[in-house]
Tab-separated table of C-alpha atoms in Angstrom:
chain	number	residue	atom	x	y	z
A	1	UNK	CA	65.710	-4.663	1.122
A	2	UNK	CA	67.325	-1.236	0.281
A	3	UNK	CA	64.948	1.549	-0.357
A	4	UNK	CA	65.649	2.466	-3.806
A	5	UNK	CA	64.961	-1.355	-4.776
A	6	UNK	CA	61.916	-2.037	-2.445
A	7	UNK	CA	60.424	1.759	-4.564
A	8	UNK	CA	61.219	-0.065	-7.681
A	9	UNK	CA	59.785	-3.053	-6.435
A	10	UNK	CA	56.343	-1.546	-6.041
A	11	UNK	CA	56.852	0.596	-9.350
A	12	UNK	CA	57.074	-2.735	-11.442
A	13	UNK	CA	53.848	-4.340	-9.548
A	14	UNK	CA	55.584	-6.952	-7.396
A	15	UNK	CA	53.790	-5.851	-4.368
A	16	UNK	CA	50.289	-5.506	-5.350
A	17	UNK	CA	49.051	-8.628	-4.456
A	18	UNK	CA	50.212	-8.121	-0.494
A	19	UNK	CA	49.377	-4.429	-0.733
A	20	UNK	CA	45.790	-5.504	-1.909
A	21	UNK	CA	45.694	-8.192	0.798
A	22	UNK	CA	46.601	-5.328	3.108
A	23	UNK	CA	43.987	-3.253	2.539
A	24	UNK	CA	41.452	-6.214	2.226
A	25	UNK	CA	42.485	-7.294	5.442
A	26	UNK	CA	41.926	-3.511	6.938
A	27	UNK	CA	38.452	-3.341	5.413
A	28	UNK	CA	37.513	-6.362	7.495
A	29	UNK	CA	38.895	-5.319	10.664
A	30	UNK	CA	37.520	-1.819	10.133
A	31	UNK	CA	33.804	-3.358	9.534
A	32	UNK	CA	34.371	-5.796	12.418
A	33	UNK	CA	34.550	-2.872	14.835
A	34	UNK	CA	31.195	-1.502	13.660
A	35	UNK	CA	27.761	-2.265	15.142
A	36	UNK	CA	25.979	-5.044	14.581
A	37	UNK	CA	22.534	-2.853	14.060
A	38	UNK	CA	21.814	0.865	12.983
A	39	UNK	CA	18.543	1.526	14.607
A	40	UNK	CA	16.808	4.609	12.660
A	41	UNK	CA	13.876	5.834	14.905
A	42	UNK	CA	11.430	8.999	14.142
A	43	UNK	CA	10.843	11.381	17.659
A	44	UNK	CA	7.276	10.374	18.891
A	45	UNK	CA	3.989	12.775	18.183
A	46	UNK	CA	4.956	16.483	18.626
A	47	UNK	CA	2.677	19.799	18.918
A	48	UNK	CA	3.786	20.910	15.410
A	49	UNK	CA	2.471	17.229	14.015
A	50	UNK	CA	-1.214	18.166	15.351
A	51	UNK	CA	-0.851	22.090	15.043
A	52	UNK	CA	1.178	23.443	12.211
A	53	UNK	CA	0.402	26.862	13.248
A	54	UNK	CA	2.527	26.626	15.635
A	55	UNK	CA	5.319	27.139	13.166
A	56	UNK	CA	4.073	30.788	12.947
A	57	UNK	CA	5.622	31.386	15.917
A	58	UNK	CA	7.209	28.919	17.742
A	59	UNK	CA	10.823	27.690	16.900
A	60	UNK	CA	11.022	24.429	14.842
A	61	UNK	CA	13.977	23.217	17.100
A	62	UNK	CA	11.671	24.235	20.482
A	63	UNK	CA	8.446	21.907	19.286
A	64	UNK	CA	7.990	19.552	22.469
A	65	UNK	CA	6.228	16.194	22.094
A	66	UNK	CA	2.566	15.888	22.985
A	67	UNK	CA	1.002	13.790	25.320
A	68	UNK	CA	0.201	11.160	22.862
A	69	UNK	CA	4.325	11.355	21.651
A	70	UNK	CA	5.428	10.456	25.175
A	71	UNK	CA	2.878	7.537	25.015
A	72	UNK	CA	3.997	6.756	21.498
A	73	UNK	CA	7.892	6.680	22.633
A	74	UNK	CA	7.534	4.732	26.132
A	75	UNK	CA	5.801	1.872	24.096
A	76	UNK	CA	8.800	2.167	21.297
A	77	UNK	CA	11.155	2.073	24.516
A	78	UNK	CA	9.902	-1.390	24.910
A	79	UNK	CA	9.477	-2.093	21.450
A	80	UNK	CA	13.754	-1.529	21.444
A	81	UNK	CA	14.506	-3.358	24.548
A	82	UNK	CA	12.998	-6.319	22.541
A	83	UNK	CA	16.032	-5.960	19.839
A	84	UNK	CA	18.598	-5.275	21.992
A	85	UNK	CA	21.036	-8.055	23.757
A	86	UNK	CA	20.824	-7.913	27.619
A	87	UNK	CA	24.292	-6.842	27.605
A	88	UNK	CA	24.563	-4.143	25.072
A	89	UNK	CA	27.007	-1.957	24.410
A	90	UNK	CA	25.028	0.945	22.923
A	91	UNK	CA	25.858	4.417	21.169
A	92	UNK	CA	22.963	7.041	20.840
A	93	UNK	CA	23.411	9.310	18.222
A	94	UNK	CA	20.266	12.204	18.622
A	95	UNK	CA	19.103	15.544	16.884
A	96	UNK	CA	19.484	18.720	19.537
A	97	UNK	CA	16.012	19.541	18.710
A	98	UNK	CA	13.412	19.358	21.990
A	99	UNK	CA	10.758	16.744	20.317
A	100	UNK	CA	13.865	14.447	19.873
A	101	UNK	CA	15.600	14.929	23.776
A	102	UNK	CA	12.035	14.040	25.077
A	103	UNK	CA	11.748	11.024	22.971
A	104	UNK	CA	14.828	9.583	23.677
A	105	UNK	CA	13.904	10.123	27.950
A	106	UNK	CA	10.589	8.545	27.323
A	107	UNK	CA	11.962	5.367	25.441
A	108	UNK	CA	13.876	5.165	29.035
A	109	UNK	CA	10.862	5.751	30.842
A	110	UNK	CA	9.316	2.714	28.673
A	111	UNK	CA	11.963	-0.036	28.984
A	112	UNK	CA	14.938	0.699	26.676
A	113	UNK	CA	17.875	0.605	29.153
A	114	UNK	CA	19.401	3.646	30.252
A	115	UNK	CA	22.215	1.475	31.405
A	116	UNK	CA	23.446	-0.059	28.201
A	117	UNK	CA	24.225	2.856	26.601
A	118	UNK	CA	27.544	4.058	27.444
A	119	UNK	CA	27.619	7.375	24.755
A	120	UNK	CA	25.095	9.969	23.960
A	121	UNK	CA	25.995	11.957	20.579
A	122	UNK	CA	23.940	15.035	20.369
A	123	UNK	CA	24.636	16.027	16.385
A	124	UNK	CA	22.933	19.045	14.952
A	125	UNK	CA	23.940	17.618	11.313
A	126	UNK	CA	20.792	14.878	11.746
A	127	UNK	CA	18.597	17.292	12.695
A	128	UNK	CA	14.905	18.559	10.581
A	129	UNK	CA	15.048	20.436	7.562
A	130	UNK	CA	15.361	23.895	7.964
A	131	UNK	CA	12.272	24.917	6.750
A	132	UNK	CA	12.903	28.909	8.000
A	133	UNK	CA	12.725	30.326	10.850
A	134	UNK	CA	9.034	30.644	10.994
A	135	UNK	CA	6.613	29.195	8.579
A	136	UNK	CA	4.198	31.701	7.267
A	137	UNK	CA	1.174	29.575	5.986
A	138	UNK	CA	0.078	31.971	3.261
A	139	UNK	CA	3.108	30.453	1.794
A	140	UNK	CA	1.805	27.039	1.665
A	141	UNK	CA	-0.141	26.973	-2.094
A	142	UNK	CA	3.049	28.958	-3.635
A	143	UNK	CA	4.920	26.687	-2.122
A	144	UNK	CA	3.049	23.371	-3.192
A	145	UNK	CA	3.256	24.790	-7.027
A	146	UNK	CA	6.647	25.810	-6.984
A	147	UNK	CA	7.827	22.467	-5.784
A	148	UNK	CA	6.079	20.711	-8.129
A	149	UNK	CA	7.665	22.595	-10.927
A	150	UNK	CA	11.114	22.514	-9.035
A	151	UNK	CA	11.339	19.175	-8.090
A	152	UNK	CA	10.657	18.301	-4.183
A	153	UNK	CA	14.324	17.256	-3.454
A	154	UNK	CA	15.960	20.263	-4.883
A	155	UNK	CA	13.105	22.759	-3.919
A	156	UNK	CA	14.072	25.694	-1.472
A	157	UNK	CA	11.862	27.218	0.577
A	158	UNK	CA	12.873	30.987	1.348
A	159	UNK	CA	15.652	31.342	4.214
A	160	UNK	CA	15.582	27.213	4.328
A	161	UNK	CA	16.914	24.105	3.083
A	162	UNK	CA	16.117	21.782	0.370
A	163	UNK	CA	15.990	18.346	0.889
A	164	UNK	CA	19.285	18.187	-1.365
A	165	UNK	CA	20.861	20.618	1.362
A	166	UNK	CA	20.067	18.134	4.321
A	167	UNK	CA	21.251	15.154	1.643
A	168	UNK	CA	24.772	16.487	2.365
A	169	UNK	CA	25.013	17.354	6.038
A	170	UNK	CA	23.655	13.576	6.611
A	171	UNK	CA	26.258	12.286	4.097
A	172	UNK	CA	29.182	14.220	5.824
A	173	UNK	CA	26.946	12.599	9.552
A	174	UNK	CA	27.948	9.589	8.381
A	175	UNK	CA	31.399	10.230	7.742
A	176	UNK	CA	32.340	11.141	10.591
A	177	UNK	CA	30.065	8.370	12.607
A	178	UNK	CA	31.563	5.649	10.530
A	179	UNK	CA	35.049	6.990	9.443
A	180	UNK	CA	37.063	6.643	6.123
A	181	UNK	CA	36.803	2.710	6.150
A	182	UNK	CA	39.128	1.130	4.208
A	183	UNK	CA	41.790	3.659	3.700
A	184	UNK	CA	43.603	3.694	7.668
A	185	UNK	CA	41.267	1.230	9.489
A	186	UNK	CA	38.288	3.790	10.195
A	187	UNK	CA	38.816	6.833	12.847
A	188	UNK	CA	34.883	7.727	12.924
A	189	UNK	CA	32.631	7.364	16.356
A	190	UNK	CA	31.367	4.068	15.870
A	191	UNK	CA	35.423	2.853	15.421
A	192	UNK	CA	37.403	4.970	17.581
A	193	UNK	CA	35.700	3.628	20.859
A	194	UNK	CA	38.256	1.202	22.947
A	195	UNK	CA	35.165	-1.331	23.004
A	196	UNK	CA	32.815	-2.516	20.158
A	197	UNK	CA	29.348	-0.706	20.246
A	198	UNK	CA	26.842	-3.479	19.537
A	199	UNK	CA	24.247	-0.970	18.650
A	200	UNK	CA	23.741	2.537	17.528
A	201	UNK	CA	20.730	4.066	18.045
A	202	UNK	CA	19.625	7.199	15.727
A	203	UNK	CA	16.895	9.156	17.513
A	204	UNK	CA	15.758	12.008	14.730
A	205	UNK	CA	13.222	12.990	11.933
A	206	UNK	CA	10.919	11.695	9.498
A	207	UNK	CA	12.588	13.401	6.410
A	208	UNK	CA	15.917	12.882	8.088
A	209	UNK	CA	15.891	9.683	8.243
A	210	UNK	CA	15.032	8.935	4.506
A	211	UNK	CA	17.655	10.648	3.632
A	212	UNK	CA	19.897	8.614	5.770
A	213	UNK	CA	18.698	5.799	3.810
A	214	UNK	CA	18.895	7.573	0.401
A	215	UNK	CA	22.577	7.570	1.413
A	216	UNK	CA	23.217	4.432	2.590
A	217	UNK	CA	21.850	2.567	0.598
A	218	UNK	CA	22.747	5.327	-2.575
A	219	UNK	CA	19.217	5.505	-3.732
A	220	UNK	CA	18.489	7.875	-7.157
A	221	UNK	CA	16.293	10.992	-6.643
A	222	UNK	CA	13.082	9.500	-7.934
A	223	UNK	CA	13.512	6.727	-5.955
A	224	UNK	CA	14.333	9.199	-2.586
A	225	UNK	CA	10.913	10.535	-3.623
A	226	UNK	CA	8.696	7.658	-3.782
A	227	UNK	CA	9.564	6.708	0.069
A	228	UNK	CA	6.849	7.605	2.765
A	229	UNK	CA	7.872	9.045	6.148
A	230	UNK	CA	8.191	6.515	9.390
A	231	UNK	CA	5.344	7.611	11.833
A	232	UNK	CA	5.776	8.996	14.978
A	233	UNK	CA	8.012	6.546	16.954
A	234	UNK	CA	8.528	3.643	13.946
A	235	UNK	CA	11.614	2.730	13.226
A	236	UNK	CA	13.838	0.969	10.778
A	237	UNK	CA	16.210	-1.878	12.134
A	238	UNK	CA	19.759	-2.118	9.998
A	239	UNK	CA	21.680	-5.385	10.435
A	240	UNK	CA	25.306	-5.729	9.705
A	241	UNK	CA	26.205	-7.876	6.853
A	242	UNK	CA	30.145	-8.879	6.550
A	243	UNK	CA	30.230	-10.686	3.217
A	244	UNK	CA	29.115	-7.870	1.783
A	245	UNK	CA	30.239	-5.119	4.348
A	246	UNK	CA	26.796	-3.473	3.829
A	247	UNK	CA	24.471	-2.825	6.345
A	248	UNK	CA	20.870	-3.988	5.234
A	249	UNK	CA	17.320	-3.409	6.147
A	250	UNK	CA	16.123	-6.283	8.566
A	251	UNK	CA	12.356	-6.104	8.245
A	252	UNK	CA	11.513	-8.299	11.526
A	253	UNK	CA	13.121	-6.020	13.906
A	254	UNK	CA	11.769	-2.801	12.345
A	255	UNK	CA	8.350	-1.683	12.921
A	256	UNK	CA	6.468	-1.563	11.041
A	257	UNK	CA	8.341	-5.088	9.913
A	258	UNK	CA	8.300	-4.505	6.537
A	259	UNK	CA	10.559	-2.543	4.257
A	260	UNK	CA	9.642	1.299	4.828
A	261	UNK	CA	6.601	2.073	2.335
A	262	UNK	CA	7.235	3.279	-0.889
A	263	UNK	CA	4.934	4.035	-3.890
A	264	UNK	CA	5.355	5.806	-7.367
A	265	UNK	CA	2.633	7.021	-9.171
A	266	UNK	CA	3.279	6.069	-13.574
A	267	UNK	CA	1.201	5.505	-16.092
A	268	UNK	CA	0.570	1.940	-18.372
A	269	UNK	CA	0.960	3.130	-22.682
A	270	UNK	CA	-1.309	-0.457	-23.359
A	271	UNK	CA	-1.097	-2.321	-27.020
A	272	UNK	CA	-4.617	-2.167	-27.951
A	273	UNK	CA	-4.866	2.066	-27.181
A	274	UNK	CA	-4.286	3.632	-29.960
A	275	UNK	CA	-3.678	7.515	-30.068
A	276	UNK	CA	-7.193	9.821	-31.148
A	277	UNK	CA	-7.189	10.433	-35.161
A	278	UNK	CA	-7.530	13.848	-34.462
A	279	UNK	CA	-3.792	13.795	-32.951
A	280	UNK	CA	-2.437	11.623	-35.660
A	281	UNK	CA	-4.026	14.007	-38.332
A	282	UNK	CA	-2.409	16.929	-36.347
A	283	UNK	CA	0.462	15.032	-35.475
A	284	UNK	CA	0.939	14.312	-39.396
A	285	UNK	CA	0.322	18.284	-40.743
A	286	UNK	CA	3.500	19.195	-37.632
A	287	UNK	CA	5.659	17.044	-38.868
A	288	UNK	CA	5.052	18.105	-42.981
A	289	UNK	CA	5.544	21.607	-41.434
A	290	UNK	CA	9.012	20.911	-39.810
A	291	UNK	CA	10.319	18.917	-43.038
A	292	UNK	CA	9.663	21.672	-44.818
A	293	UNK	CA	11.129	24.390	-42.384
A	294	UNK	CA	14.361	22.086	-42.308
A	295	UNK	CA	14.873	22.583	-45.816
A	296	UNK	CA	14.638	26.006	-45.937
A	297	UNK	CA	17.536	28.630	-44.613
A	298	UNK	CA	19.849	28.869	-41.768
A	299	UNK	CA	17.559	31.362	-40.255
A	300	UNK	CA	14.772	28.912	-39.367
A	301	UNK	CA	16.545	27.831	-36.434
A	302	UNK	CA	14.012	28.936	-33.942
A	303	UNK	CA	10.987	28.507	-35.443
A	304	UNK	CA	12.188	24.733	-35.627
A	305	UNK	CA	12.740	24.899	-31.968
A	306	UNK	CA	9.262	26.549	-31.359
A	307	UNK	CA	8.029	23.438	-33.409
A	308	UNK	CA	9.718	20.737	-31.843
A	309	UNK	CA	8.364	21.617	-28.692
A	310	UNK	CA	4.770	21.670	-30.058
A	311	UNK	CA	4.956	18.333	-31.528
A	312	UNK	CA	6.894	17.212	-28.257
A	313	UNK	CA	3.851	17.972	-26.534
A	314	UNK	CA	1.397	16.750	-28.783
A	315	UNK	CA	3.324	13.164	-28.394
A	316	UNK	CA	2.850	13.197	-24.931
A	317	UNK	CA	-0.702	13.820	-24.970
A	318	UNK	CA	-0.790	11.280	-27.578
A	319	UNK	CA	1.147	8.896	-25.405
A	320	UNK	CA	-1.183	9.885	-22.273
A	321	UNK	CA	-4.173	9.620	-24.225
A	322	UNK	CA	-3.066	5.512	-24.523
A	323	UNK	CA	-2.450	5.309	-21.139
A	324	UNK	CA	-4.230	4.479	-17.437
A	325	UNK	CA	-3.065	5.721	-14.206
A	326	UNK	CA	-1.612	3.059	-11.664
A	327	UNK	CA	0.033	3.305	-8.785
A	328	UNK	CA	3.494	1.227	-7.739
A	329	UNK	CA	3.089	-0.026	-3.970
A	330	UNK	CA	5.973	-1.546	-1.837
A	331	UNK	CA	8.515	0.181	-4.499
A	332	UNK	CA	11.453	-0.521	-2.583
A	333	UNK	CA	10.902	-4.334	-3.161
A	334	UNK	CA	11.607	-4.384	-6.410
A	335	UNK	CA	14.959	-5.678	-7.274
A	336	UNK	CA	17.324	-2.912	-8.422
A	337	UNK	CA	17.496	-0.910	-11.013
A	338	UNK	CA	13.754	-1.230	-10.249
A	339	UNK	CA	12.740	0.530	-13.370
A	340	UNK	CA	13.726	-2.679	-15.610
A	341	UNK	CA	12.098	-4.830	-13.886
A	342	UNK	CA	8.470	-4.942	-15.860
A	343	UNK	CA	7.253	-8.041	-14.437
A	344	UNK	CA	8.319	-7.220	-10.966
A	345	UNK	CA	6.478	-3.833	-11.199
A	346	UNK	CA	3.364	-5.164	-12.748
A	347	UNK	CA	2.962	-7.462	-9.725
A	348	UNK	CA	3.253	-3.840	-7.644
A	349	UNK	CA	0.432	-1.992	-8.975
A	350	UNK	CA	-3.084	-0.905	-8.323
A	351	UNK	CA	-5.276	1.264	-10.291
A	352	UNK	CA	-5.455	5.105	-10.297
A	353	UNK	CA	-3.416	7.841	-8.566
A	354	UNK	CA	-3.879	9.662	-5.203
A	355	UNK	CA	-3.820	6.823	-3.198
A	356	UNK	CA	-1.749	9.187	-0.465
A	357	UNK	CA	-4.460	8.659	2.323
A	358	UNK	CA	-4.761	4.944	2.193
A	359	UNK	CA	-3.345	2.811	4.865
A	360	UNK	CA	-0.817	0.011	2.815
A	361	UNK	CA	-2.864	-2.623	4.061
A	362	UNK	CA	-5.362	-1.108	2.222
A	363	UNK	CA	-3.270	-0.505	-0.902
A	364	UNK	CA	-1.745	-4.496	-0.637
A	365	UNK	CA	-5.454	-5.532	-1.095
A	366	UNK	CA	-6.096	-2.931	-4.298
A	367	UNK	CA	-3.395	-4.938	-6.364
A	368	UNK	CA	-4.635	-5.511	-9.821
A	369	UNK	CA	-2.646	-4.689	-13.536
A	370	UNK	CA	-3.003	-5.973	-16.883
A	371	UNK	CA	-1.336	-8.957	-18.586
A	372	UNK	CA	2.533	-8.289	-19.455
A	373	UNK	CA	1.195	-8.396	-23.219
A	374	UNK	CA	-1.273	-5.963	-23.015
A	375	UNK	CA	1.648	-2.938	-22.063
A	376	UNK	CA	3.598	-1.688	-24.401
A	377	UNK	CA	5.534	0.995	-22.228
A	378	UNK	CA	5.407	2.236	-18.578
A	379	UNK	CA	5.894	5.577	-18.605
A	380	UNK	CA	7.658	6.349	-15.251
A	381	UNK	CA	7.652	10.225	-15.553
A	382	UNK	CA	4.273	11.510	-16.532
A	383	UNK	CA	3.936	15.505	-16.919
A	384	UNK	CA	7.689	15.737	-15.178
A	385	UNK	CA	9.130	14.860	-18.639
A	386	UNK	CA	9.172	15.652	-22.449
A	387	UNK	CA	8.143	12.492	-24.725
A	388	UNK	CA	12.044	13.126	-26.601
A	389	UNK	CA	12.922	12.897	-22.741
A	390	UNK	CA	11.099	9.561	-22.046
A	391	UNK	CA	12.420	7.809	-25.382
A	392	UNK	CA	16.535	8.583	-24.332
A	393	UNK	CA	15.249	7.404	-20.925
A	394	UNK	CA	14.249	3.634	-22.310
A	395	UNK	CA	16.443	3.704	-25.473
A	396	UNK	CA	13.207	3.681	-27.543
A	397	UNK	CA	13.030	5.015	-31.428
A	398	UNK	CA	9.329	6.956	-32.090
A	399	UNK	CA	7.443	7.065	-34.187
A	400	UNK	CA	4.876	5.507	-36.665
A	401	UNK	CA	2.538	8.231	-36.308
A	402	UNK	CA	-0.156	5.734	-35.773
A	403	UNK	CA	0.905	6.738	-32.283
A	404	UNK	CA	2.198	3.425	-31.036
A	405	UNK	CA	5.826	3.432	-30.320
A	406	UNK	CA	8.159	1.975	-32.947
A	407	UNK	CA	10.512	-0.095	-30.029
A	408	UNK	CA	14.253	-0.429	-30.443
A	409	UNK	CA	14.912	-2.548	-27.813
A	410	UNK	CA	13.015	-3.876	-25.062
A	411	UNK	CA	15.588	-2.535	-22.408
A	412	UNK	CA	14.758	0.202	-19.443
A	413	UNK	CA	17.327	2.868	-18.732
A	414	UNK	CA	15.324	4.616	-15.911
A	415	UNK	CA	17.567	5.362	-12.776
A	416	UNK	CA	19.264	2.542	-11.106
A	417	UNK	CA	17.892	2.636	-7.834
């Protein structure tokens, strides 16, 4: 076929079907080259985990592992040699930092064969949060109240990183680990080797490593934030799937084997709560006020604004005053988007907030809500919203000022993930 006929060829379409076979077909041998299982595994105990003065002065990157670590990562060692074939072809991919070298020798020391693994990666991109070059702990309750006002993944400590920050050096990490799959066949680490690796092993941090997941598996912000850290030496076990050419968590070869643990604190508006008289009455004379100011001039502009935020406020404490604290355990397995699923999430929850220093087995046996008919709305966002904020959020119309919500429809638009 002559050039200037096969270009008008694929101008008018008659190609697309082989061109989309094409690239279907180099999708599949792209993901066929990858590993069967991502193995995501936290450094064992280190001196900064037992002795965070030791920031003051000592090097984040030059934090060793403590006795107790090594211990920790020669019974992962055999933990791993449990999960991986006999004859293994196996990729390590490690932070530089010194907790994370030593935990990688002492899962050799406990079982994990030295011999199967044919590459060590050493990549400073999946290394810990910069969190400055020494922490000065005076900084600590500034820090704790700035964050909360920030927002913990965007927050910046000074001369560090947020967590956003370490977001993108572990998205461009996996880049270049798995390649531009789909578009010429995959050039990354994991594709570019003459033989198949049947494993790759990620040997880094706690923070790190839910951010790995907040990539992979494209988690939302709030849902980034309700995830608890792996302890020392856990890991999470990622199995290849090809229908779907996803990878996916694989809860009986991770330990602990269970999803990682996830839990968002929110707060049940129910039915029969109705909001104090006082706050209706108040409620009432704010809203006669602004009618009246929106009549008036041009020039009232701000003192509407002023207003609006008043009786913004007053609606939240009206909608907190119908509420009770719970707590949402095992977030992560909800079915996505997680925050429309109101039955799922009302077989999730216990009672109260500040449940941080419970074990989950603890948590599991705390479960306890109210009938679906008893809630009228679950407010997701607490203080880290205005109510105008939580109504867009779940496509809601306010207000009889009786202080129960006046519900458009009964659909969720909190973040997908």
């Amino acid at each position: 076929m002559a050039l200037p006929a096969l270009l008008a060829g694929l101008d008018a379409g008659e190609m697309d079907q082989a061109l989309e076979a094409l690239e279907a077909r180099s999708r599949l041998l792209a993901w066929k080259k990858l590993p069967e299982k991502l193995v995501l595994l936290r450094h064992g105990q280190s001196e900064g985990n037992v002795d965070h003065m030791l920031y003051t002065f000592k090097g984040d990157s030059r934090i060793e592992l403590t006795k107790e670590g090594i211990s920790q990562a020669k019974v992962a060692g055999q933990r791993l040699a449990q999960i991986t074939p006999p004859d293994a072809n196996v990729i390590v991919c490690i932070s530089p930092f010194e907790r994370t070298t030593q935990t990688l020798l002492a899962l050799y020391s406990g079982g994990f064969d030295q011999s199967l693994v044919s590459k060590v990666h050493v990549d400073p991109q999946i290394r810990e949060q910069e969190f400055g070059n020494f922490q000065d702990p005076g900084l600590t309750q500034k820090v704790r109240a700035e964050e909360g006002r920030v927002g913990r993944f965007y927050y910046r400590r000074p001369n560090a990183e947020s967590s956003a920050d370490v977001f993108d050096r572990v998205t461009q990490f996996f880049d270049k680990l798995f390649g531009p799959i789909g578009d010429d066949g995959g050039i990354g680490i994991l594709t570019r080797a003459k033989s198949k690796y049947d494993m790759c092993l990620i040997v880094t941090h706690g923070l790190t490593i839910r951010l790995m997941l907040m990539c992979l598996f494209q988690w939302s912000v709030e849902t980034f934030g309700t995830v608890w850290n792996l302890g020392n030496c856990e890991h999470v076990c990622l199995k290849k799937n090809m229908e779907t050419f996803t990878y996916e968590i694989c809860p009986e070869e991770s330990f602990p084997q269970r999803v990682p643990w996830a839990s968002r604190e929110i707060f049940l508006v129910l039915r029969e709560n109705l909001a104090p008289q006082d706050l209706i009455e108040r409620l009432e004379r704010l809203m006669d006020t602004r009618r009246h100011l929106a009549d008036g001039s041009a020039g009232c502009r701000e003192e509407l604004a002023k207003l609006d935020k008043i009786i913004d406020g007053l609606e939240n404490q009206m909608l907190r005053a119908r509420s009770l604290p719970y707590t949402v355990i095992n977030y992560l397995e909800i079915s996505q988007p997680r925050t429309m699923q109101t039955i799922e999430v009302l077989g999730h929850l216990v009672p109260g907030h500040g449940h941080q220093k419970k074990t989950p087995e603890e948590l599991e046996a705390m479960r306890d809500a109210p009938e679906r008919q008893q809630v009228e709305f679950i407010d997701w966002w607490g203080d880290q919203l205005s109510y105008q904020g939580k109504m867009l959020r779940t496509n809601r119309i306010t207000r009889g000022v009786s202080g129960r919500l006046t519900e458009k429809v009964e659909l969720d638009l909190g973040e997908a993930a």
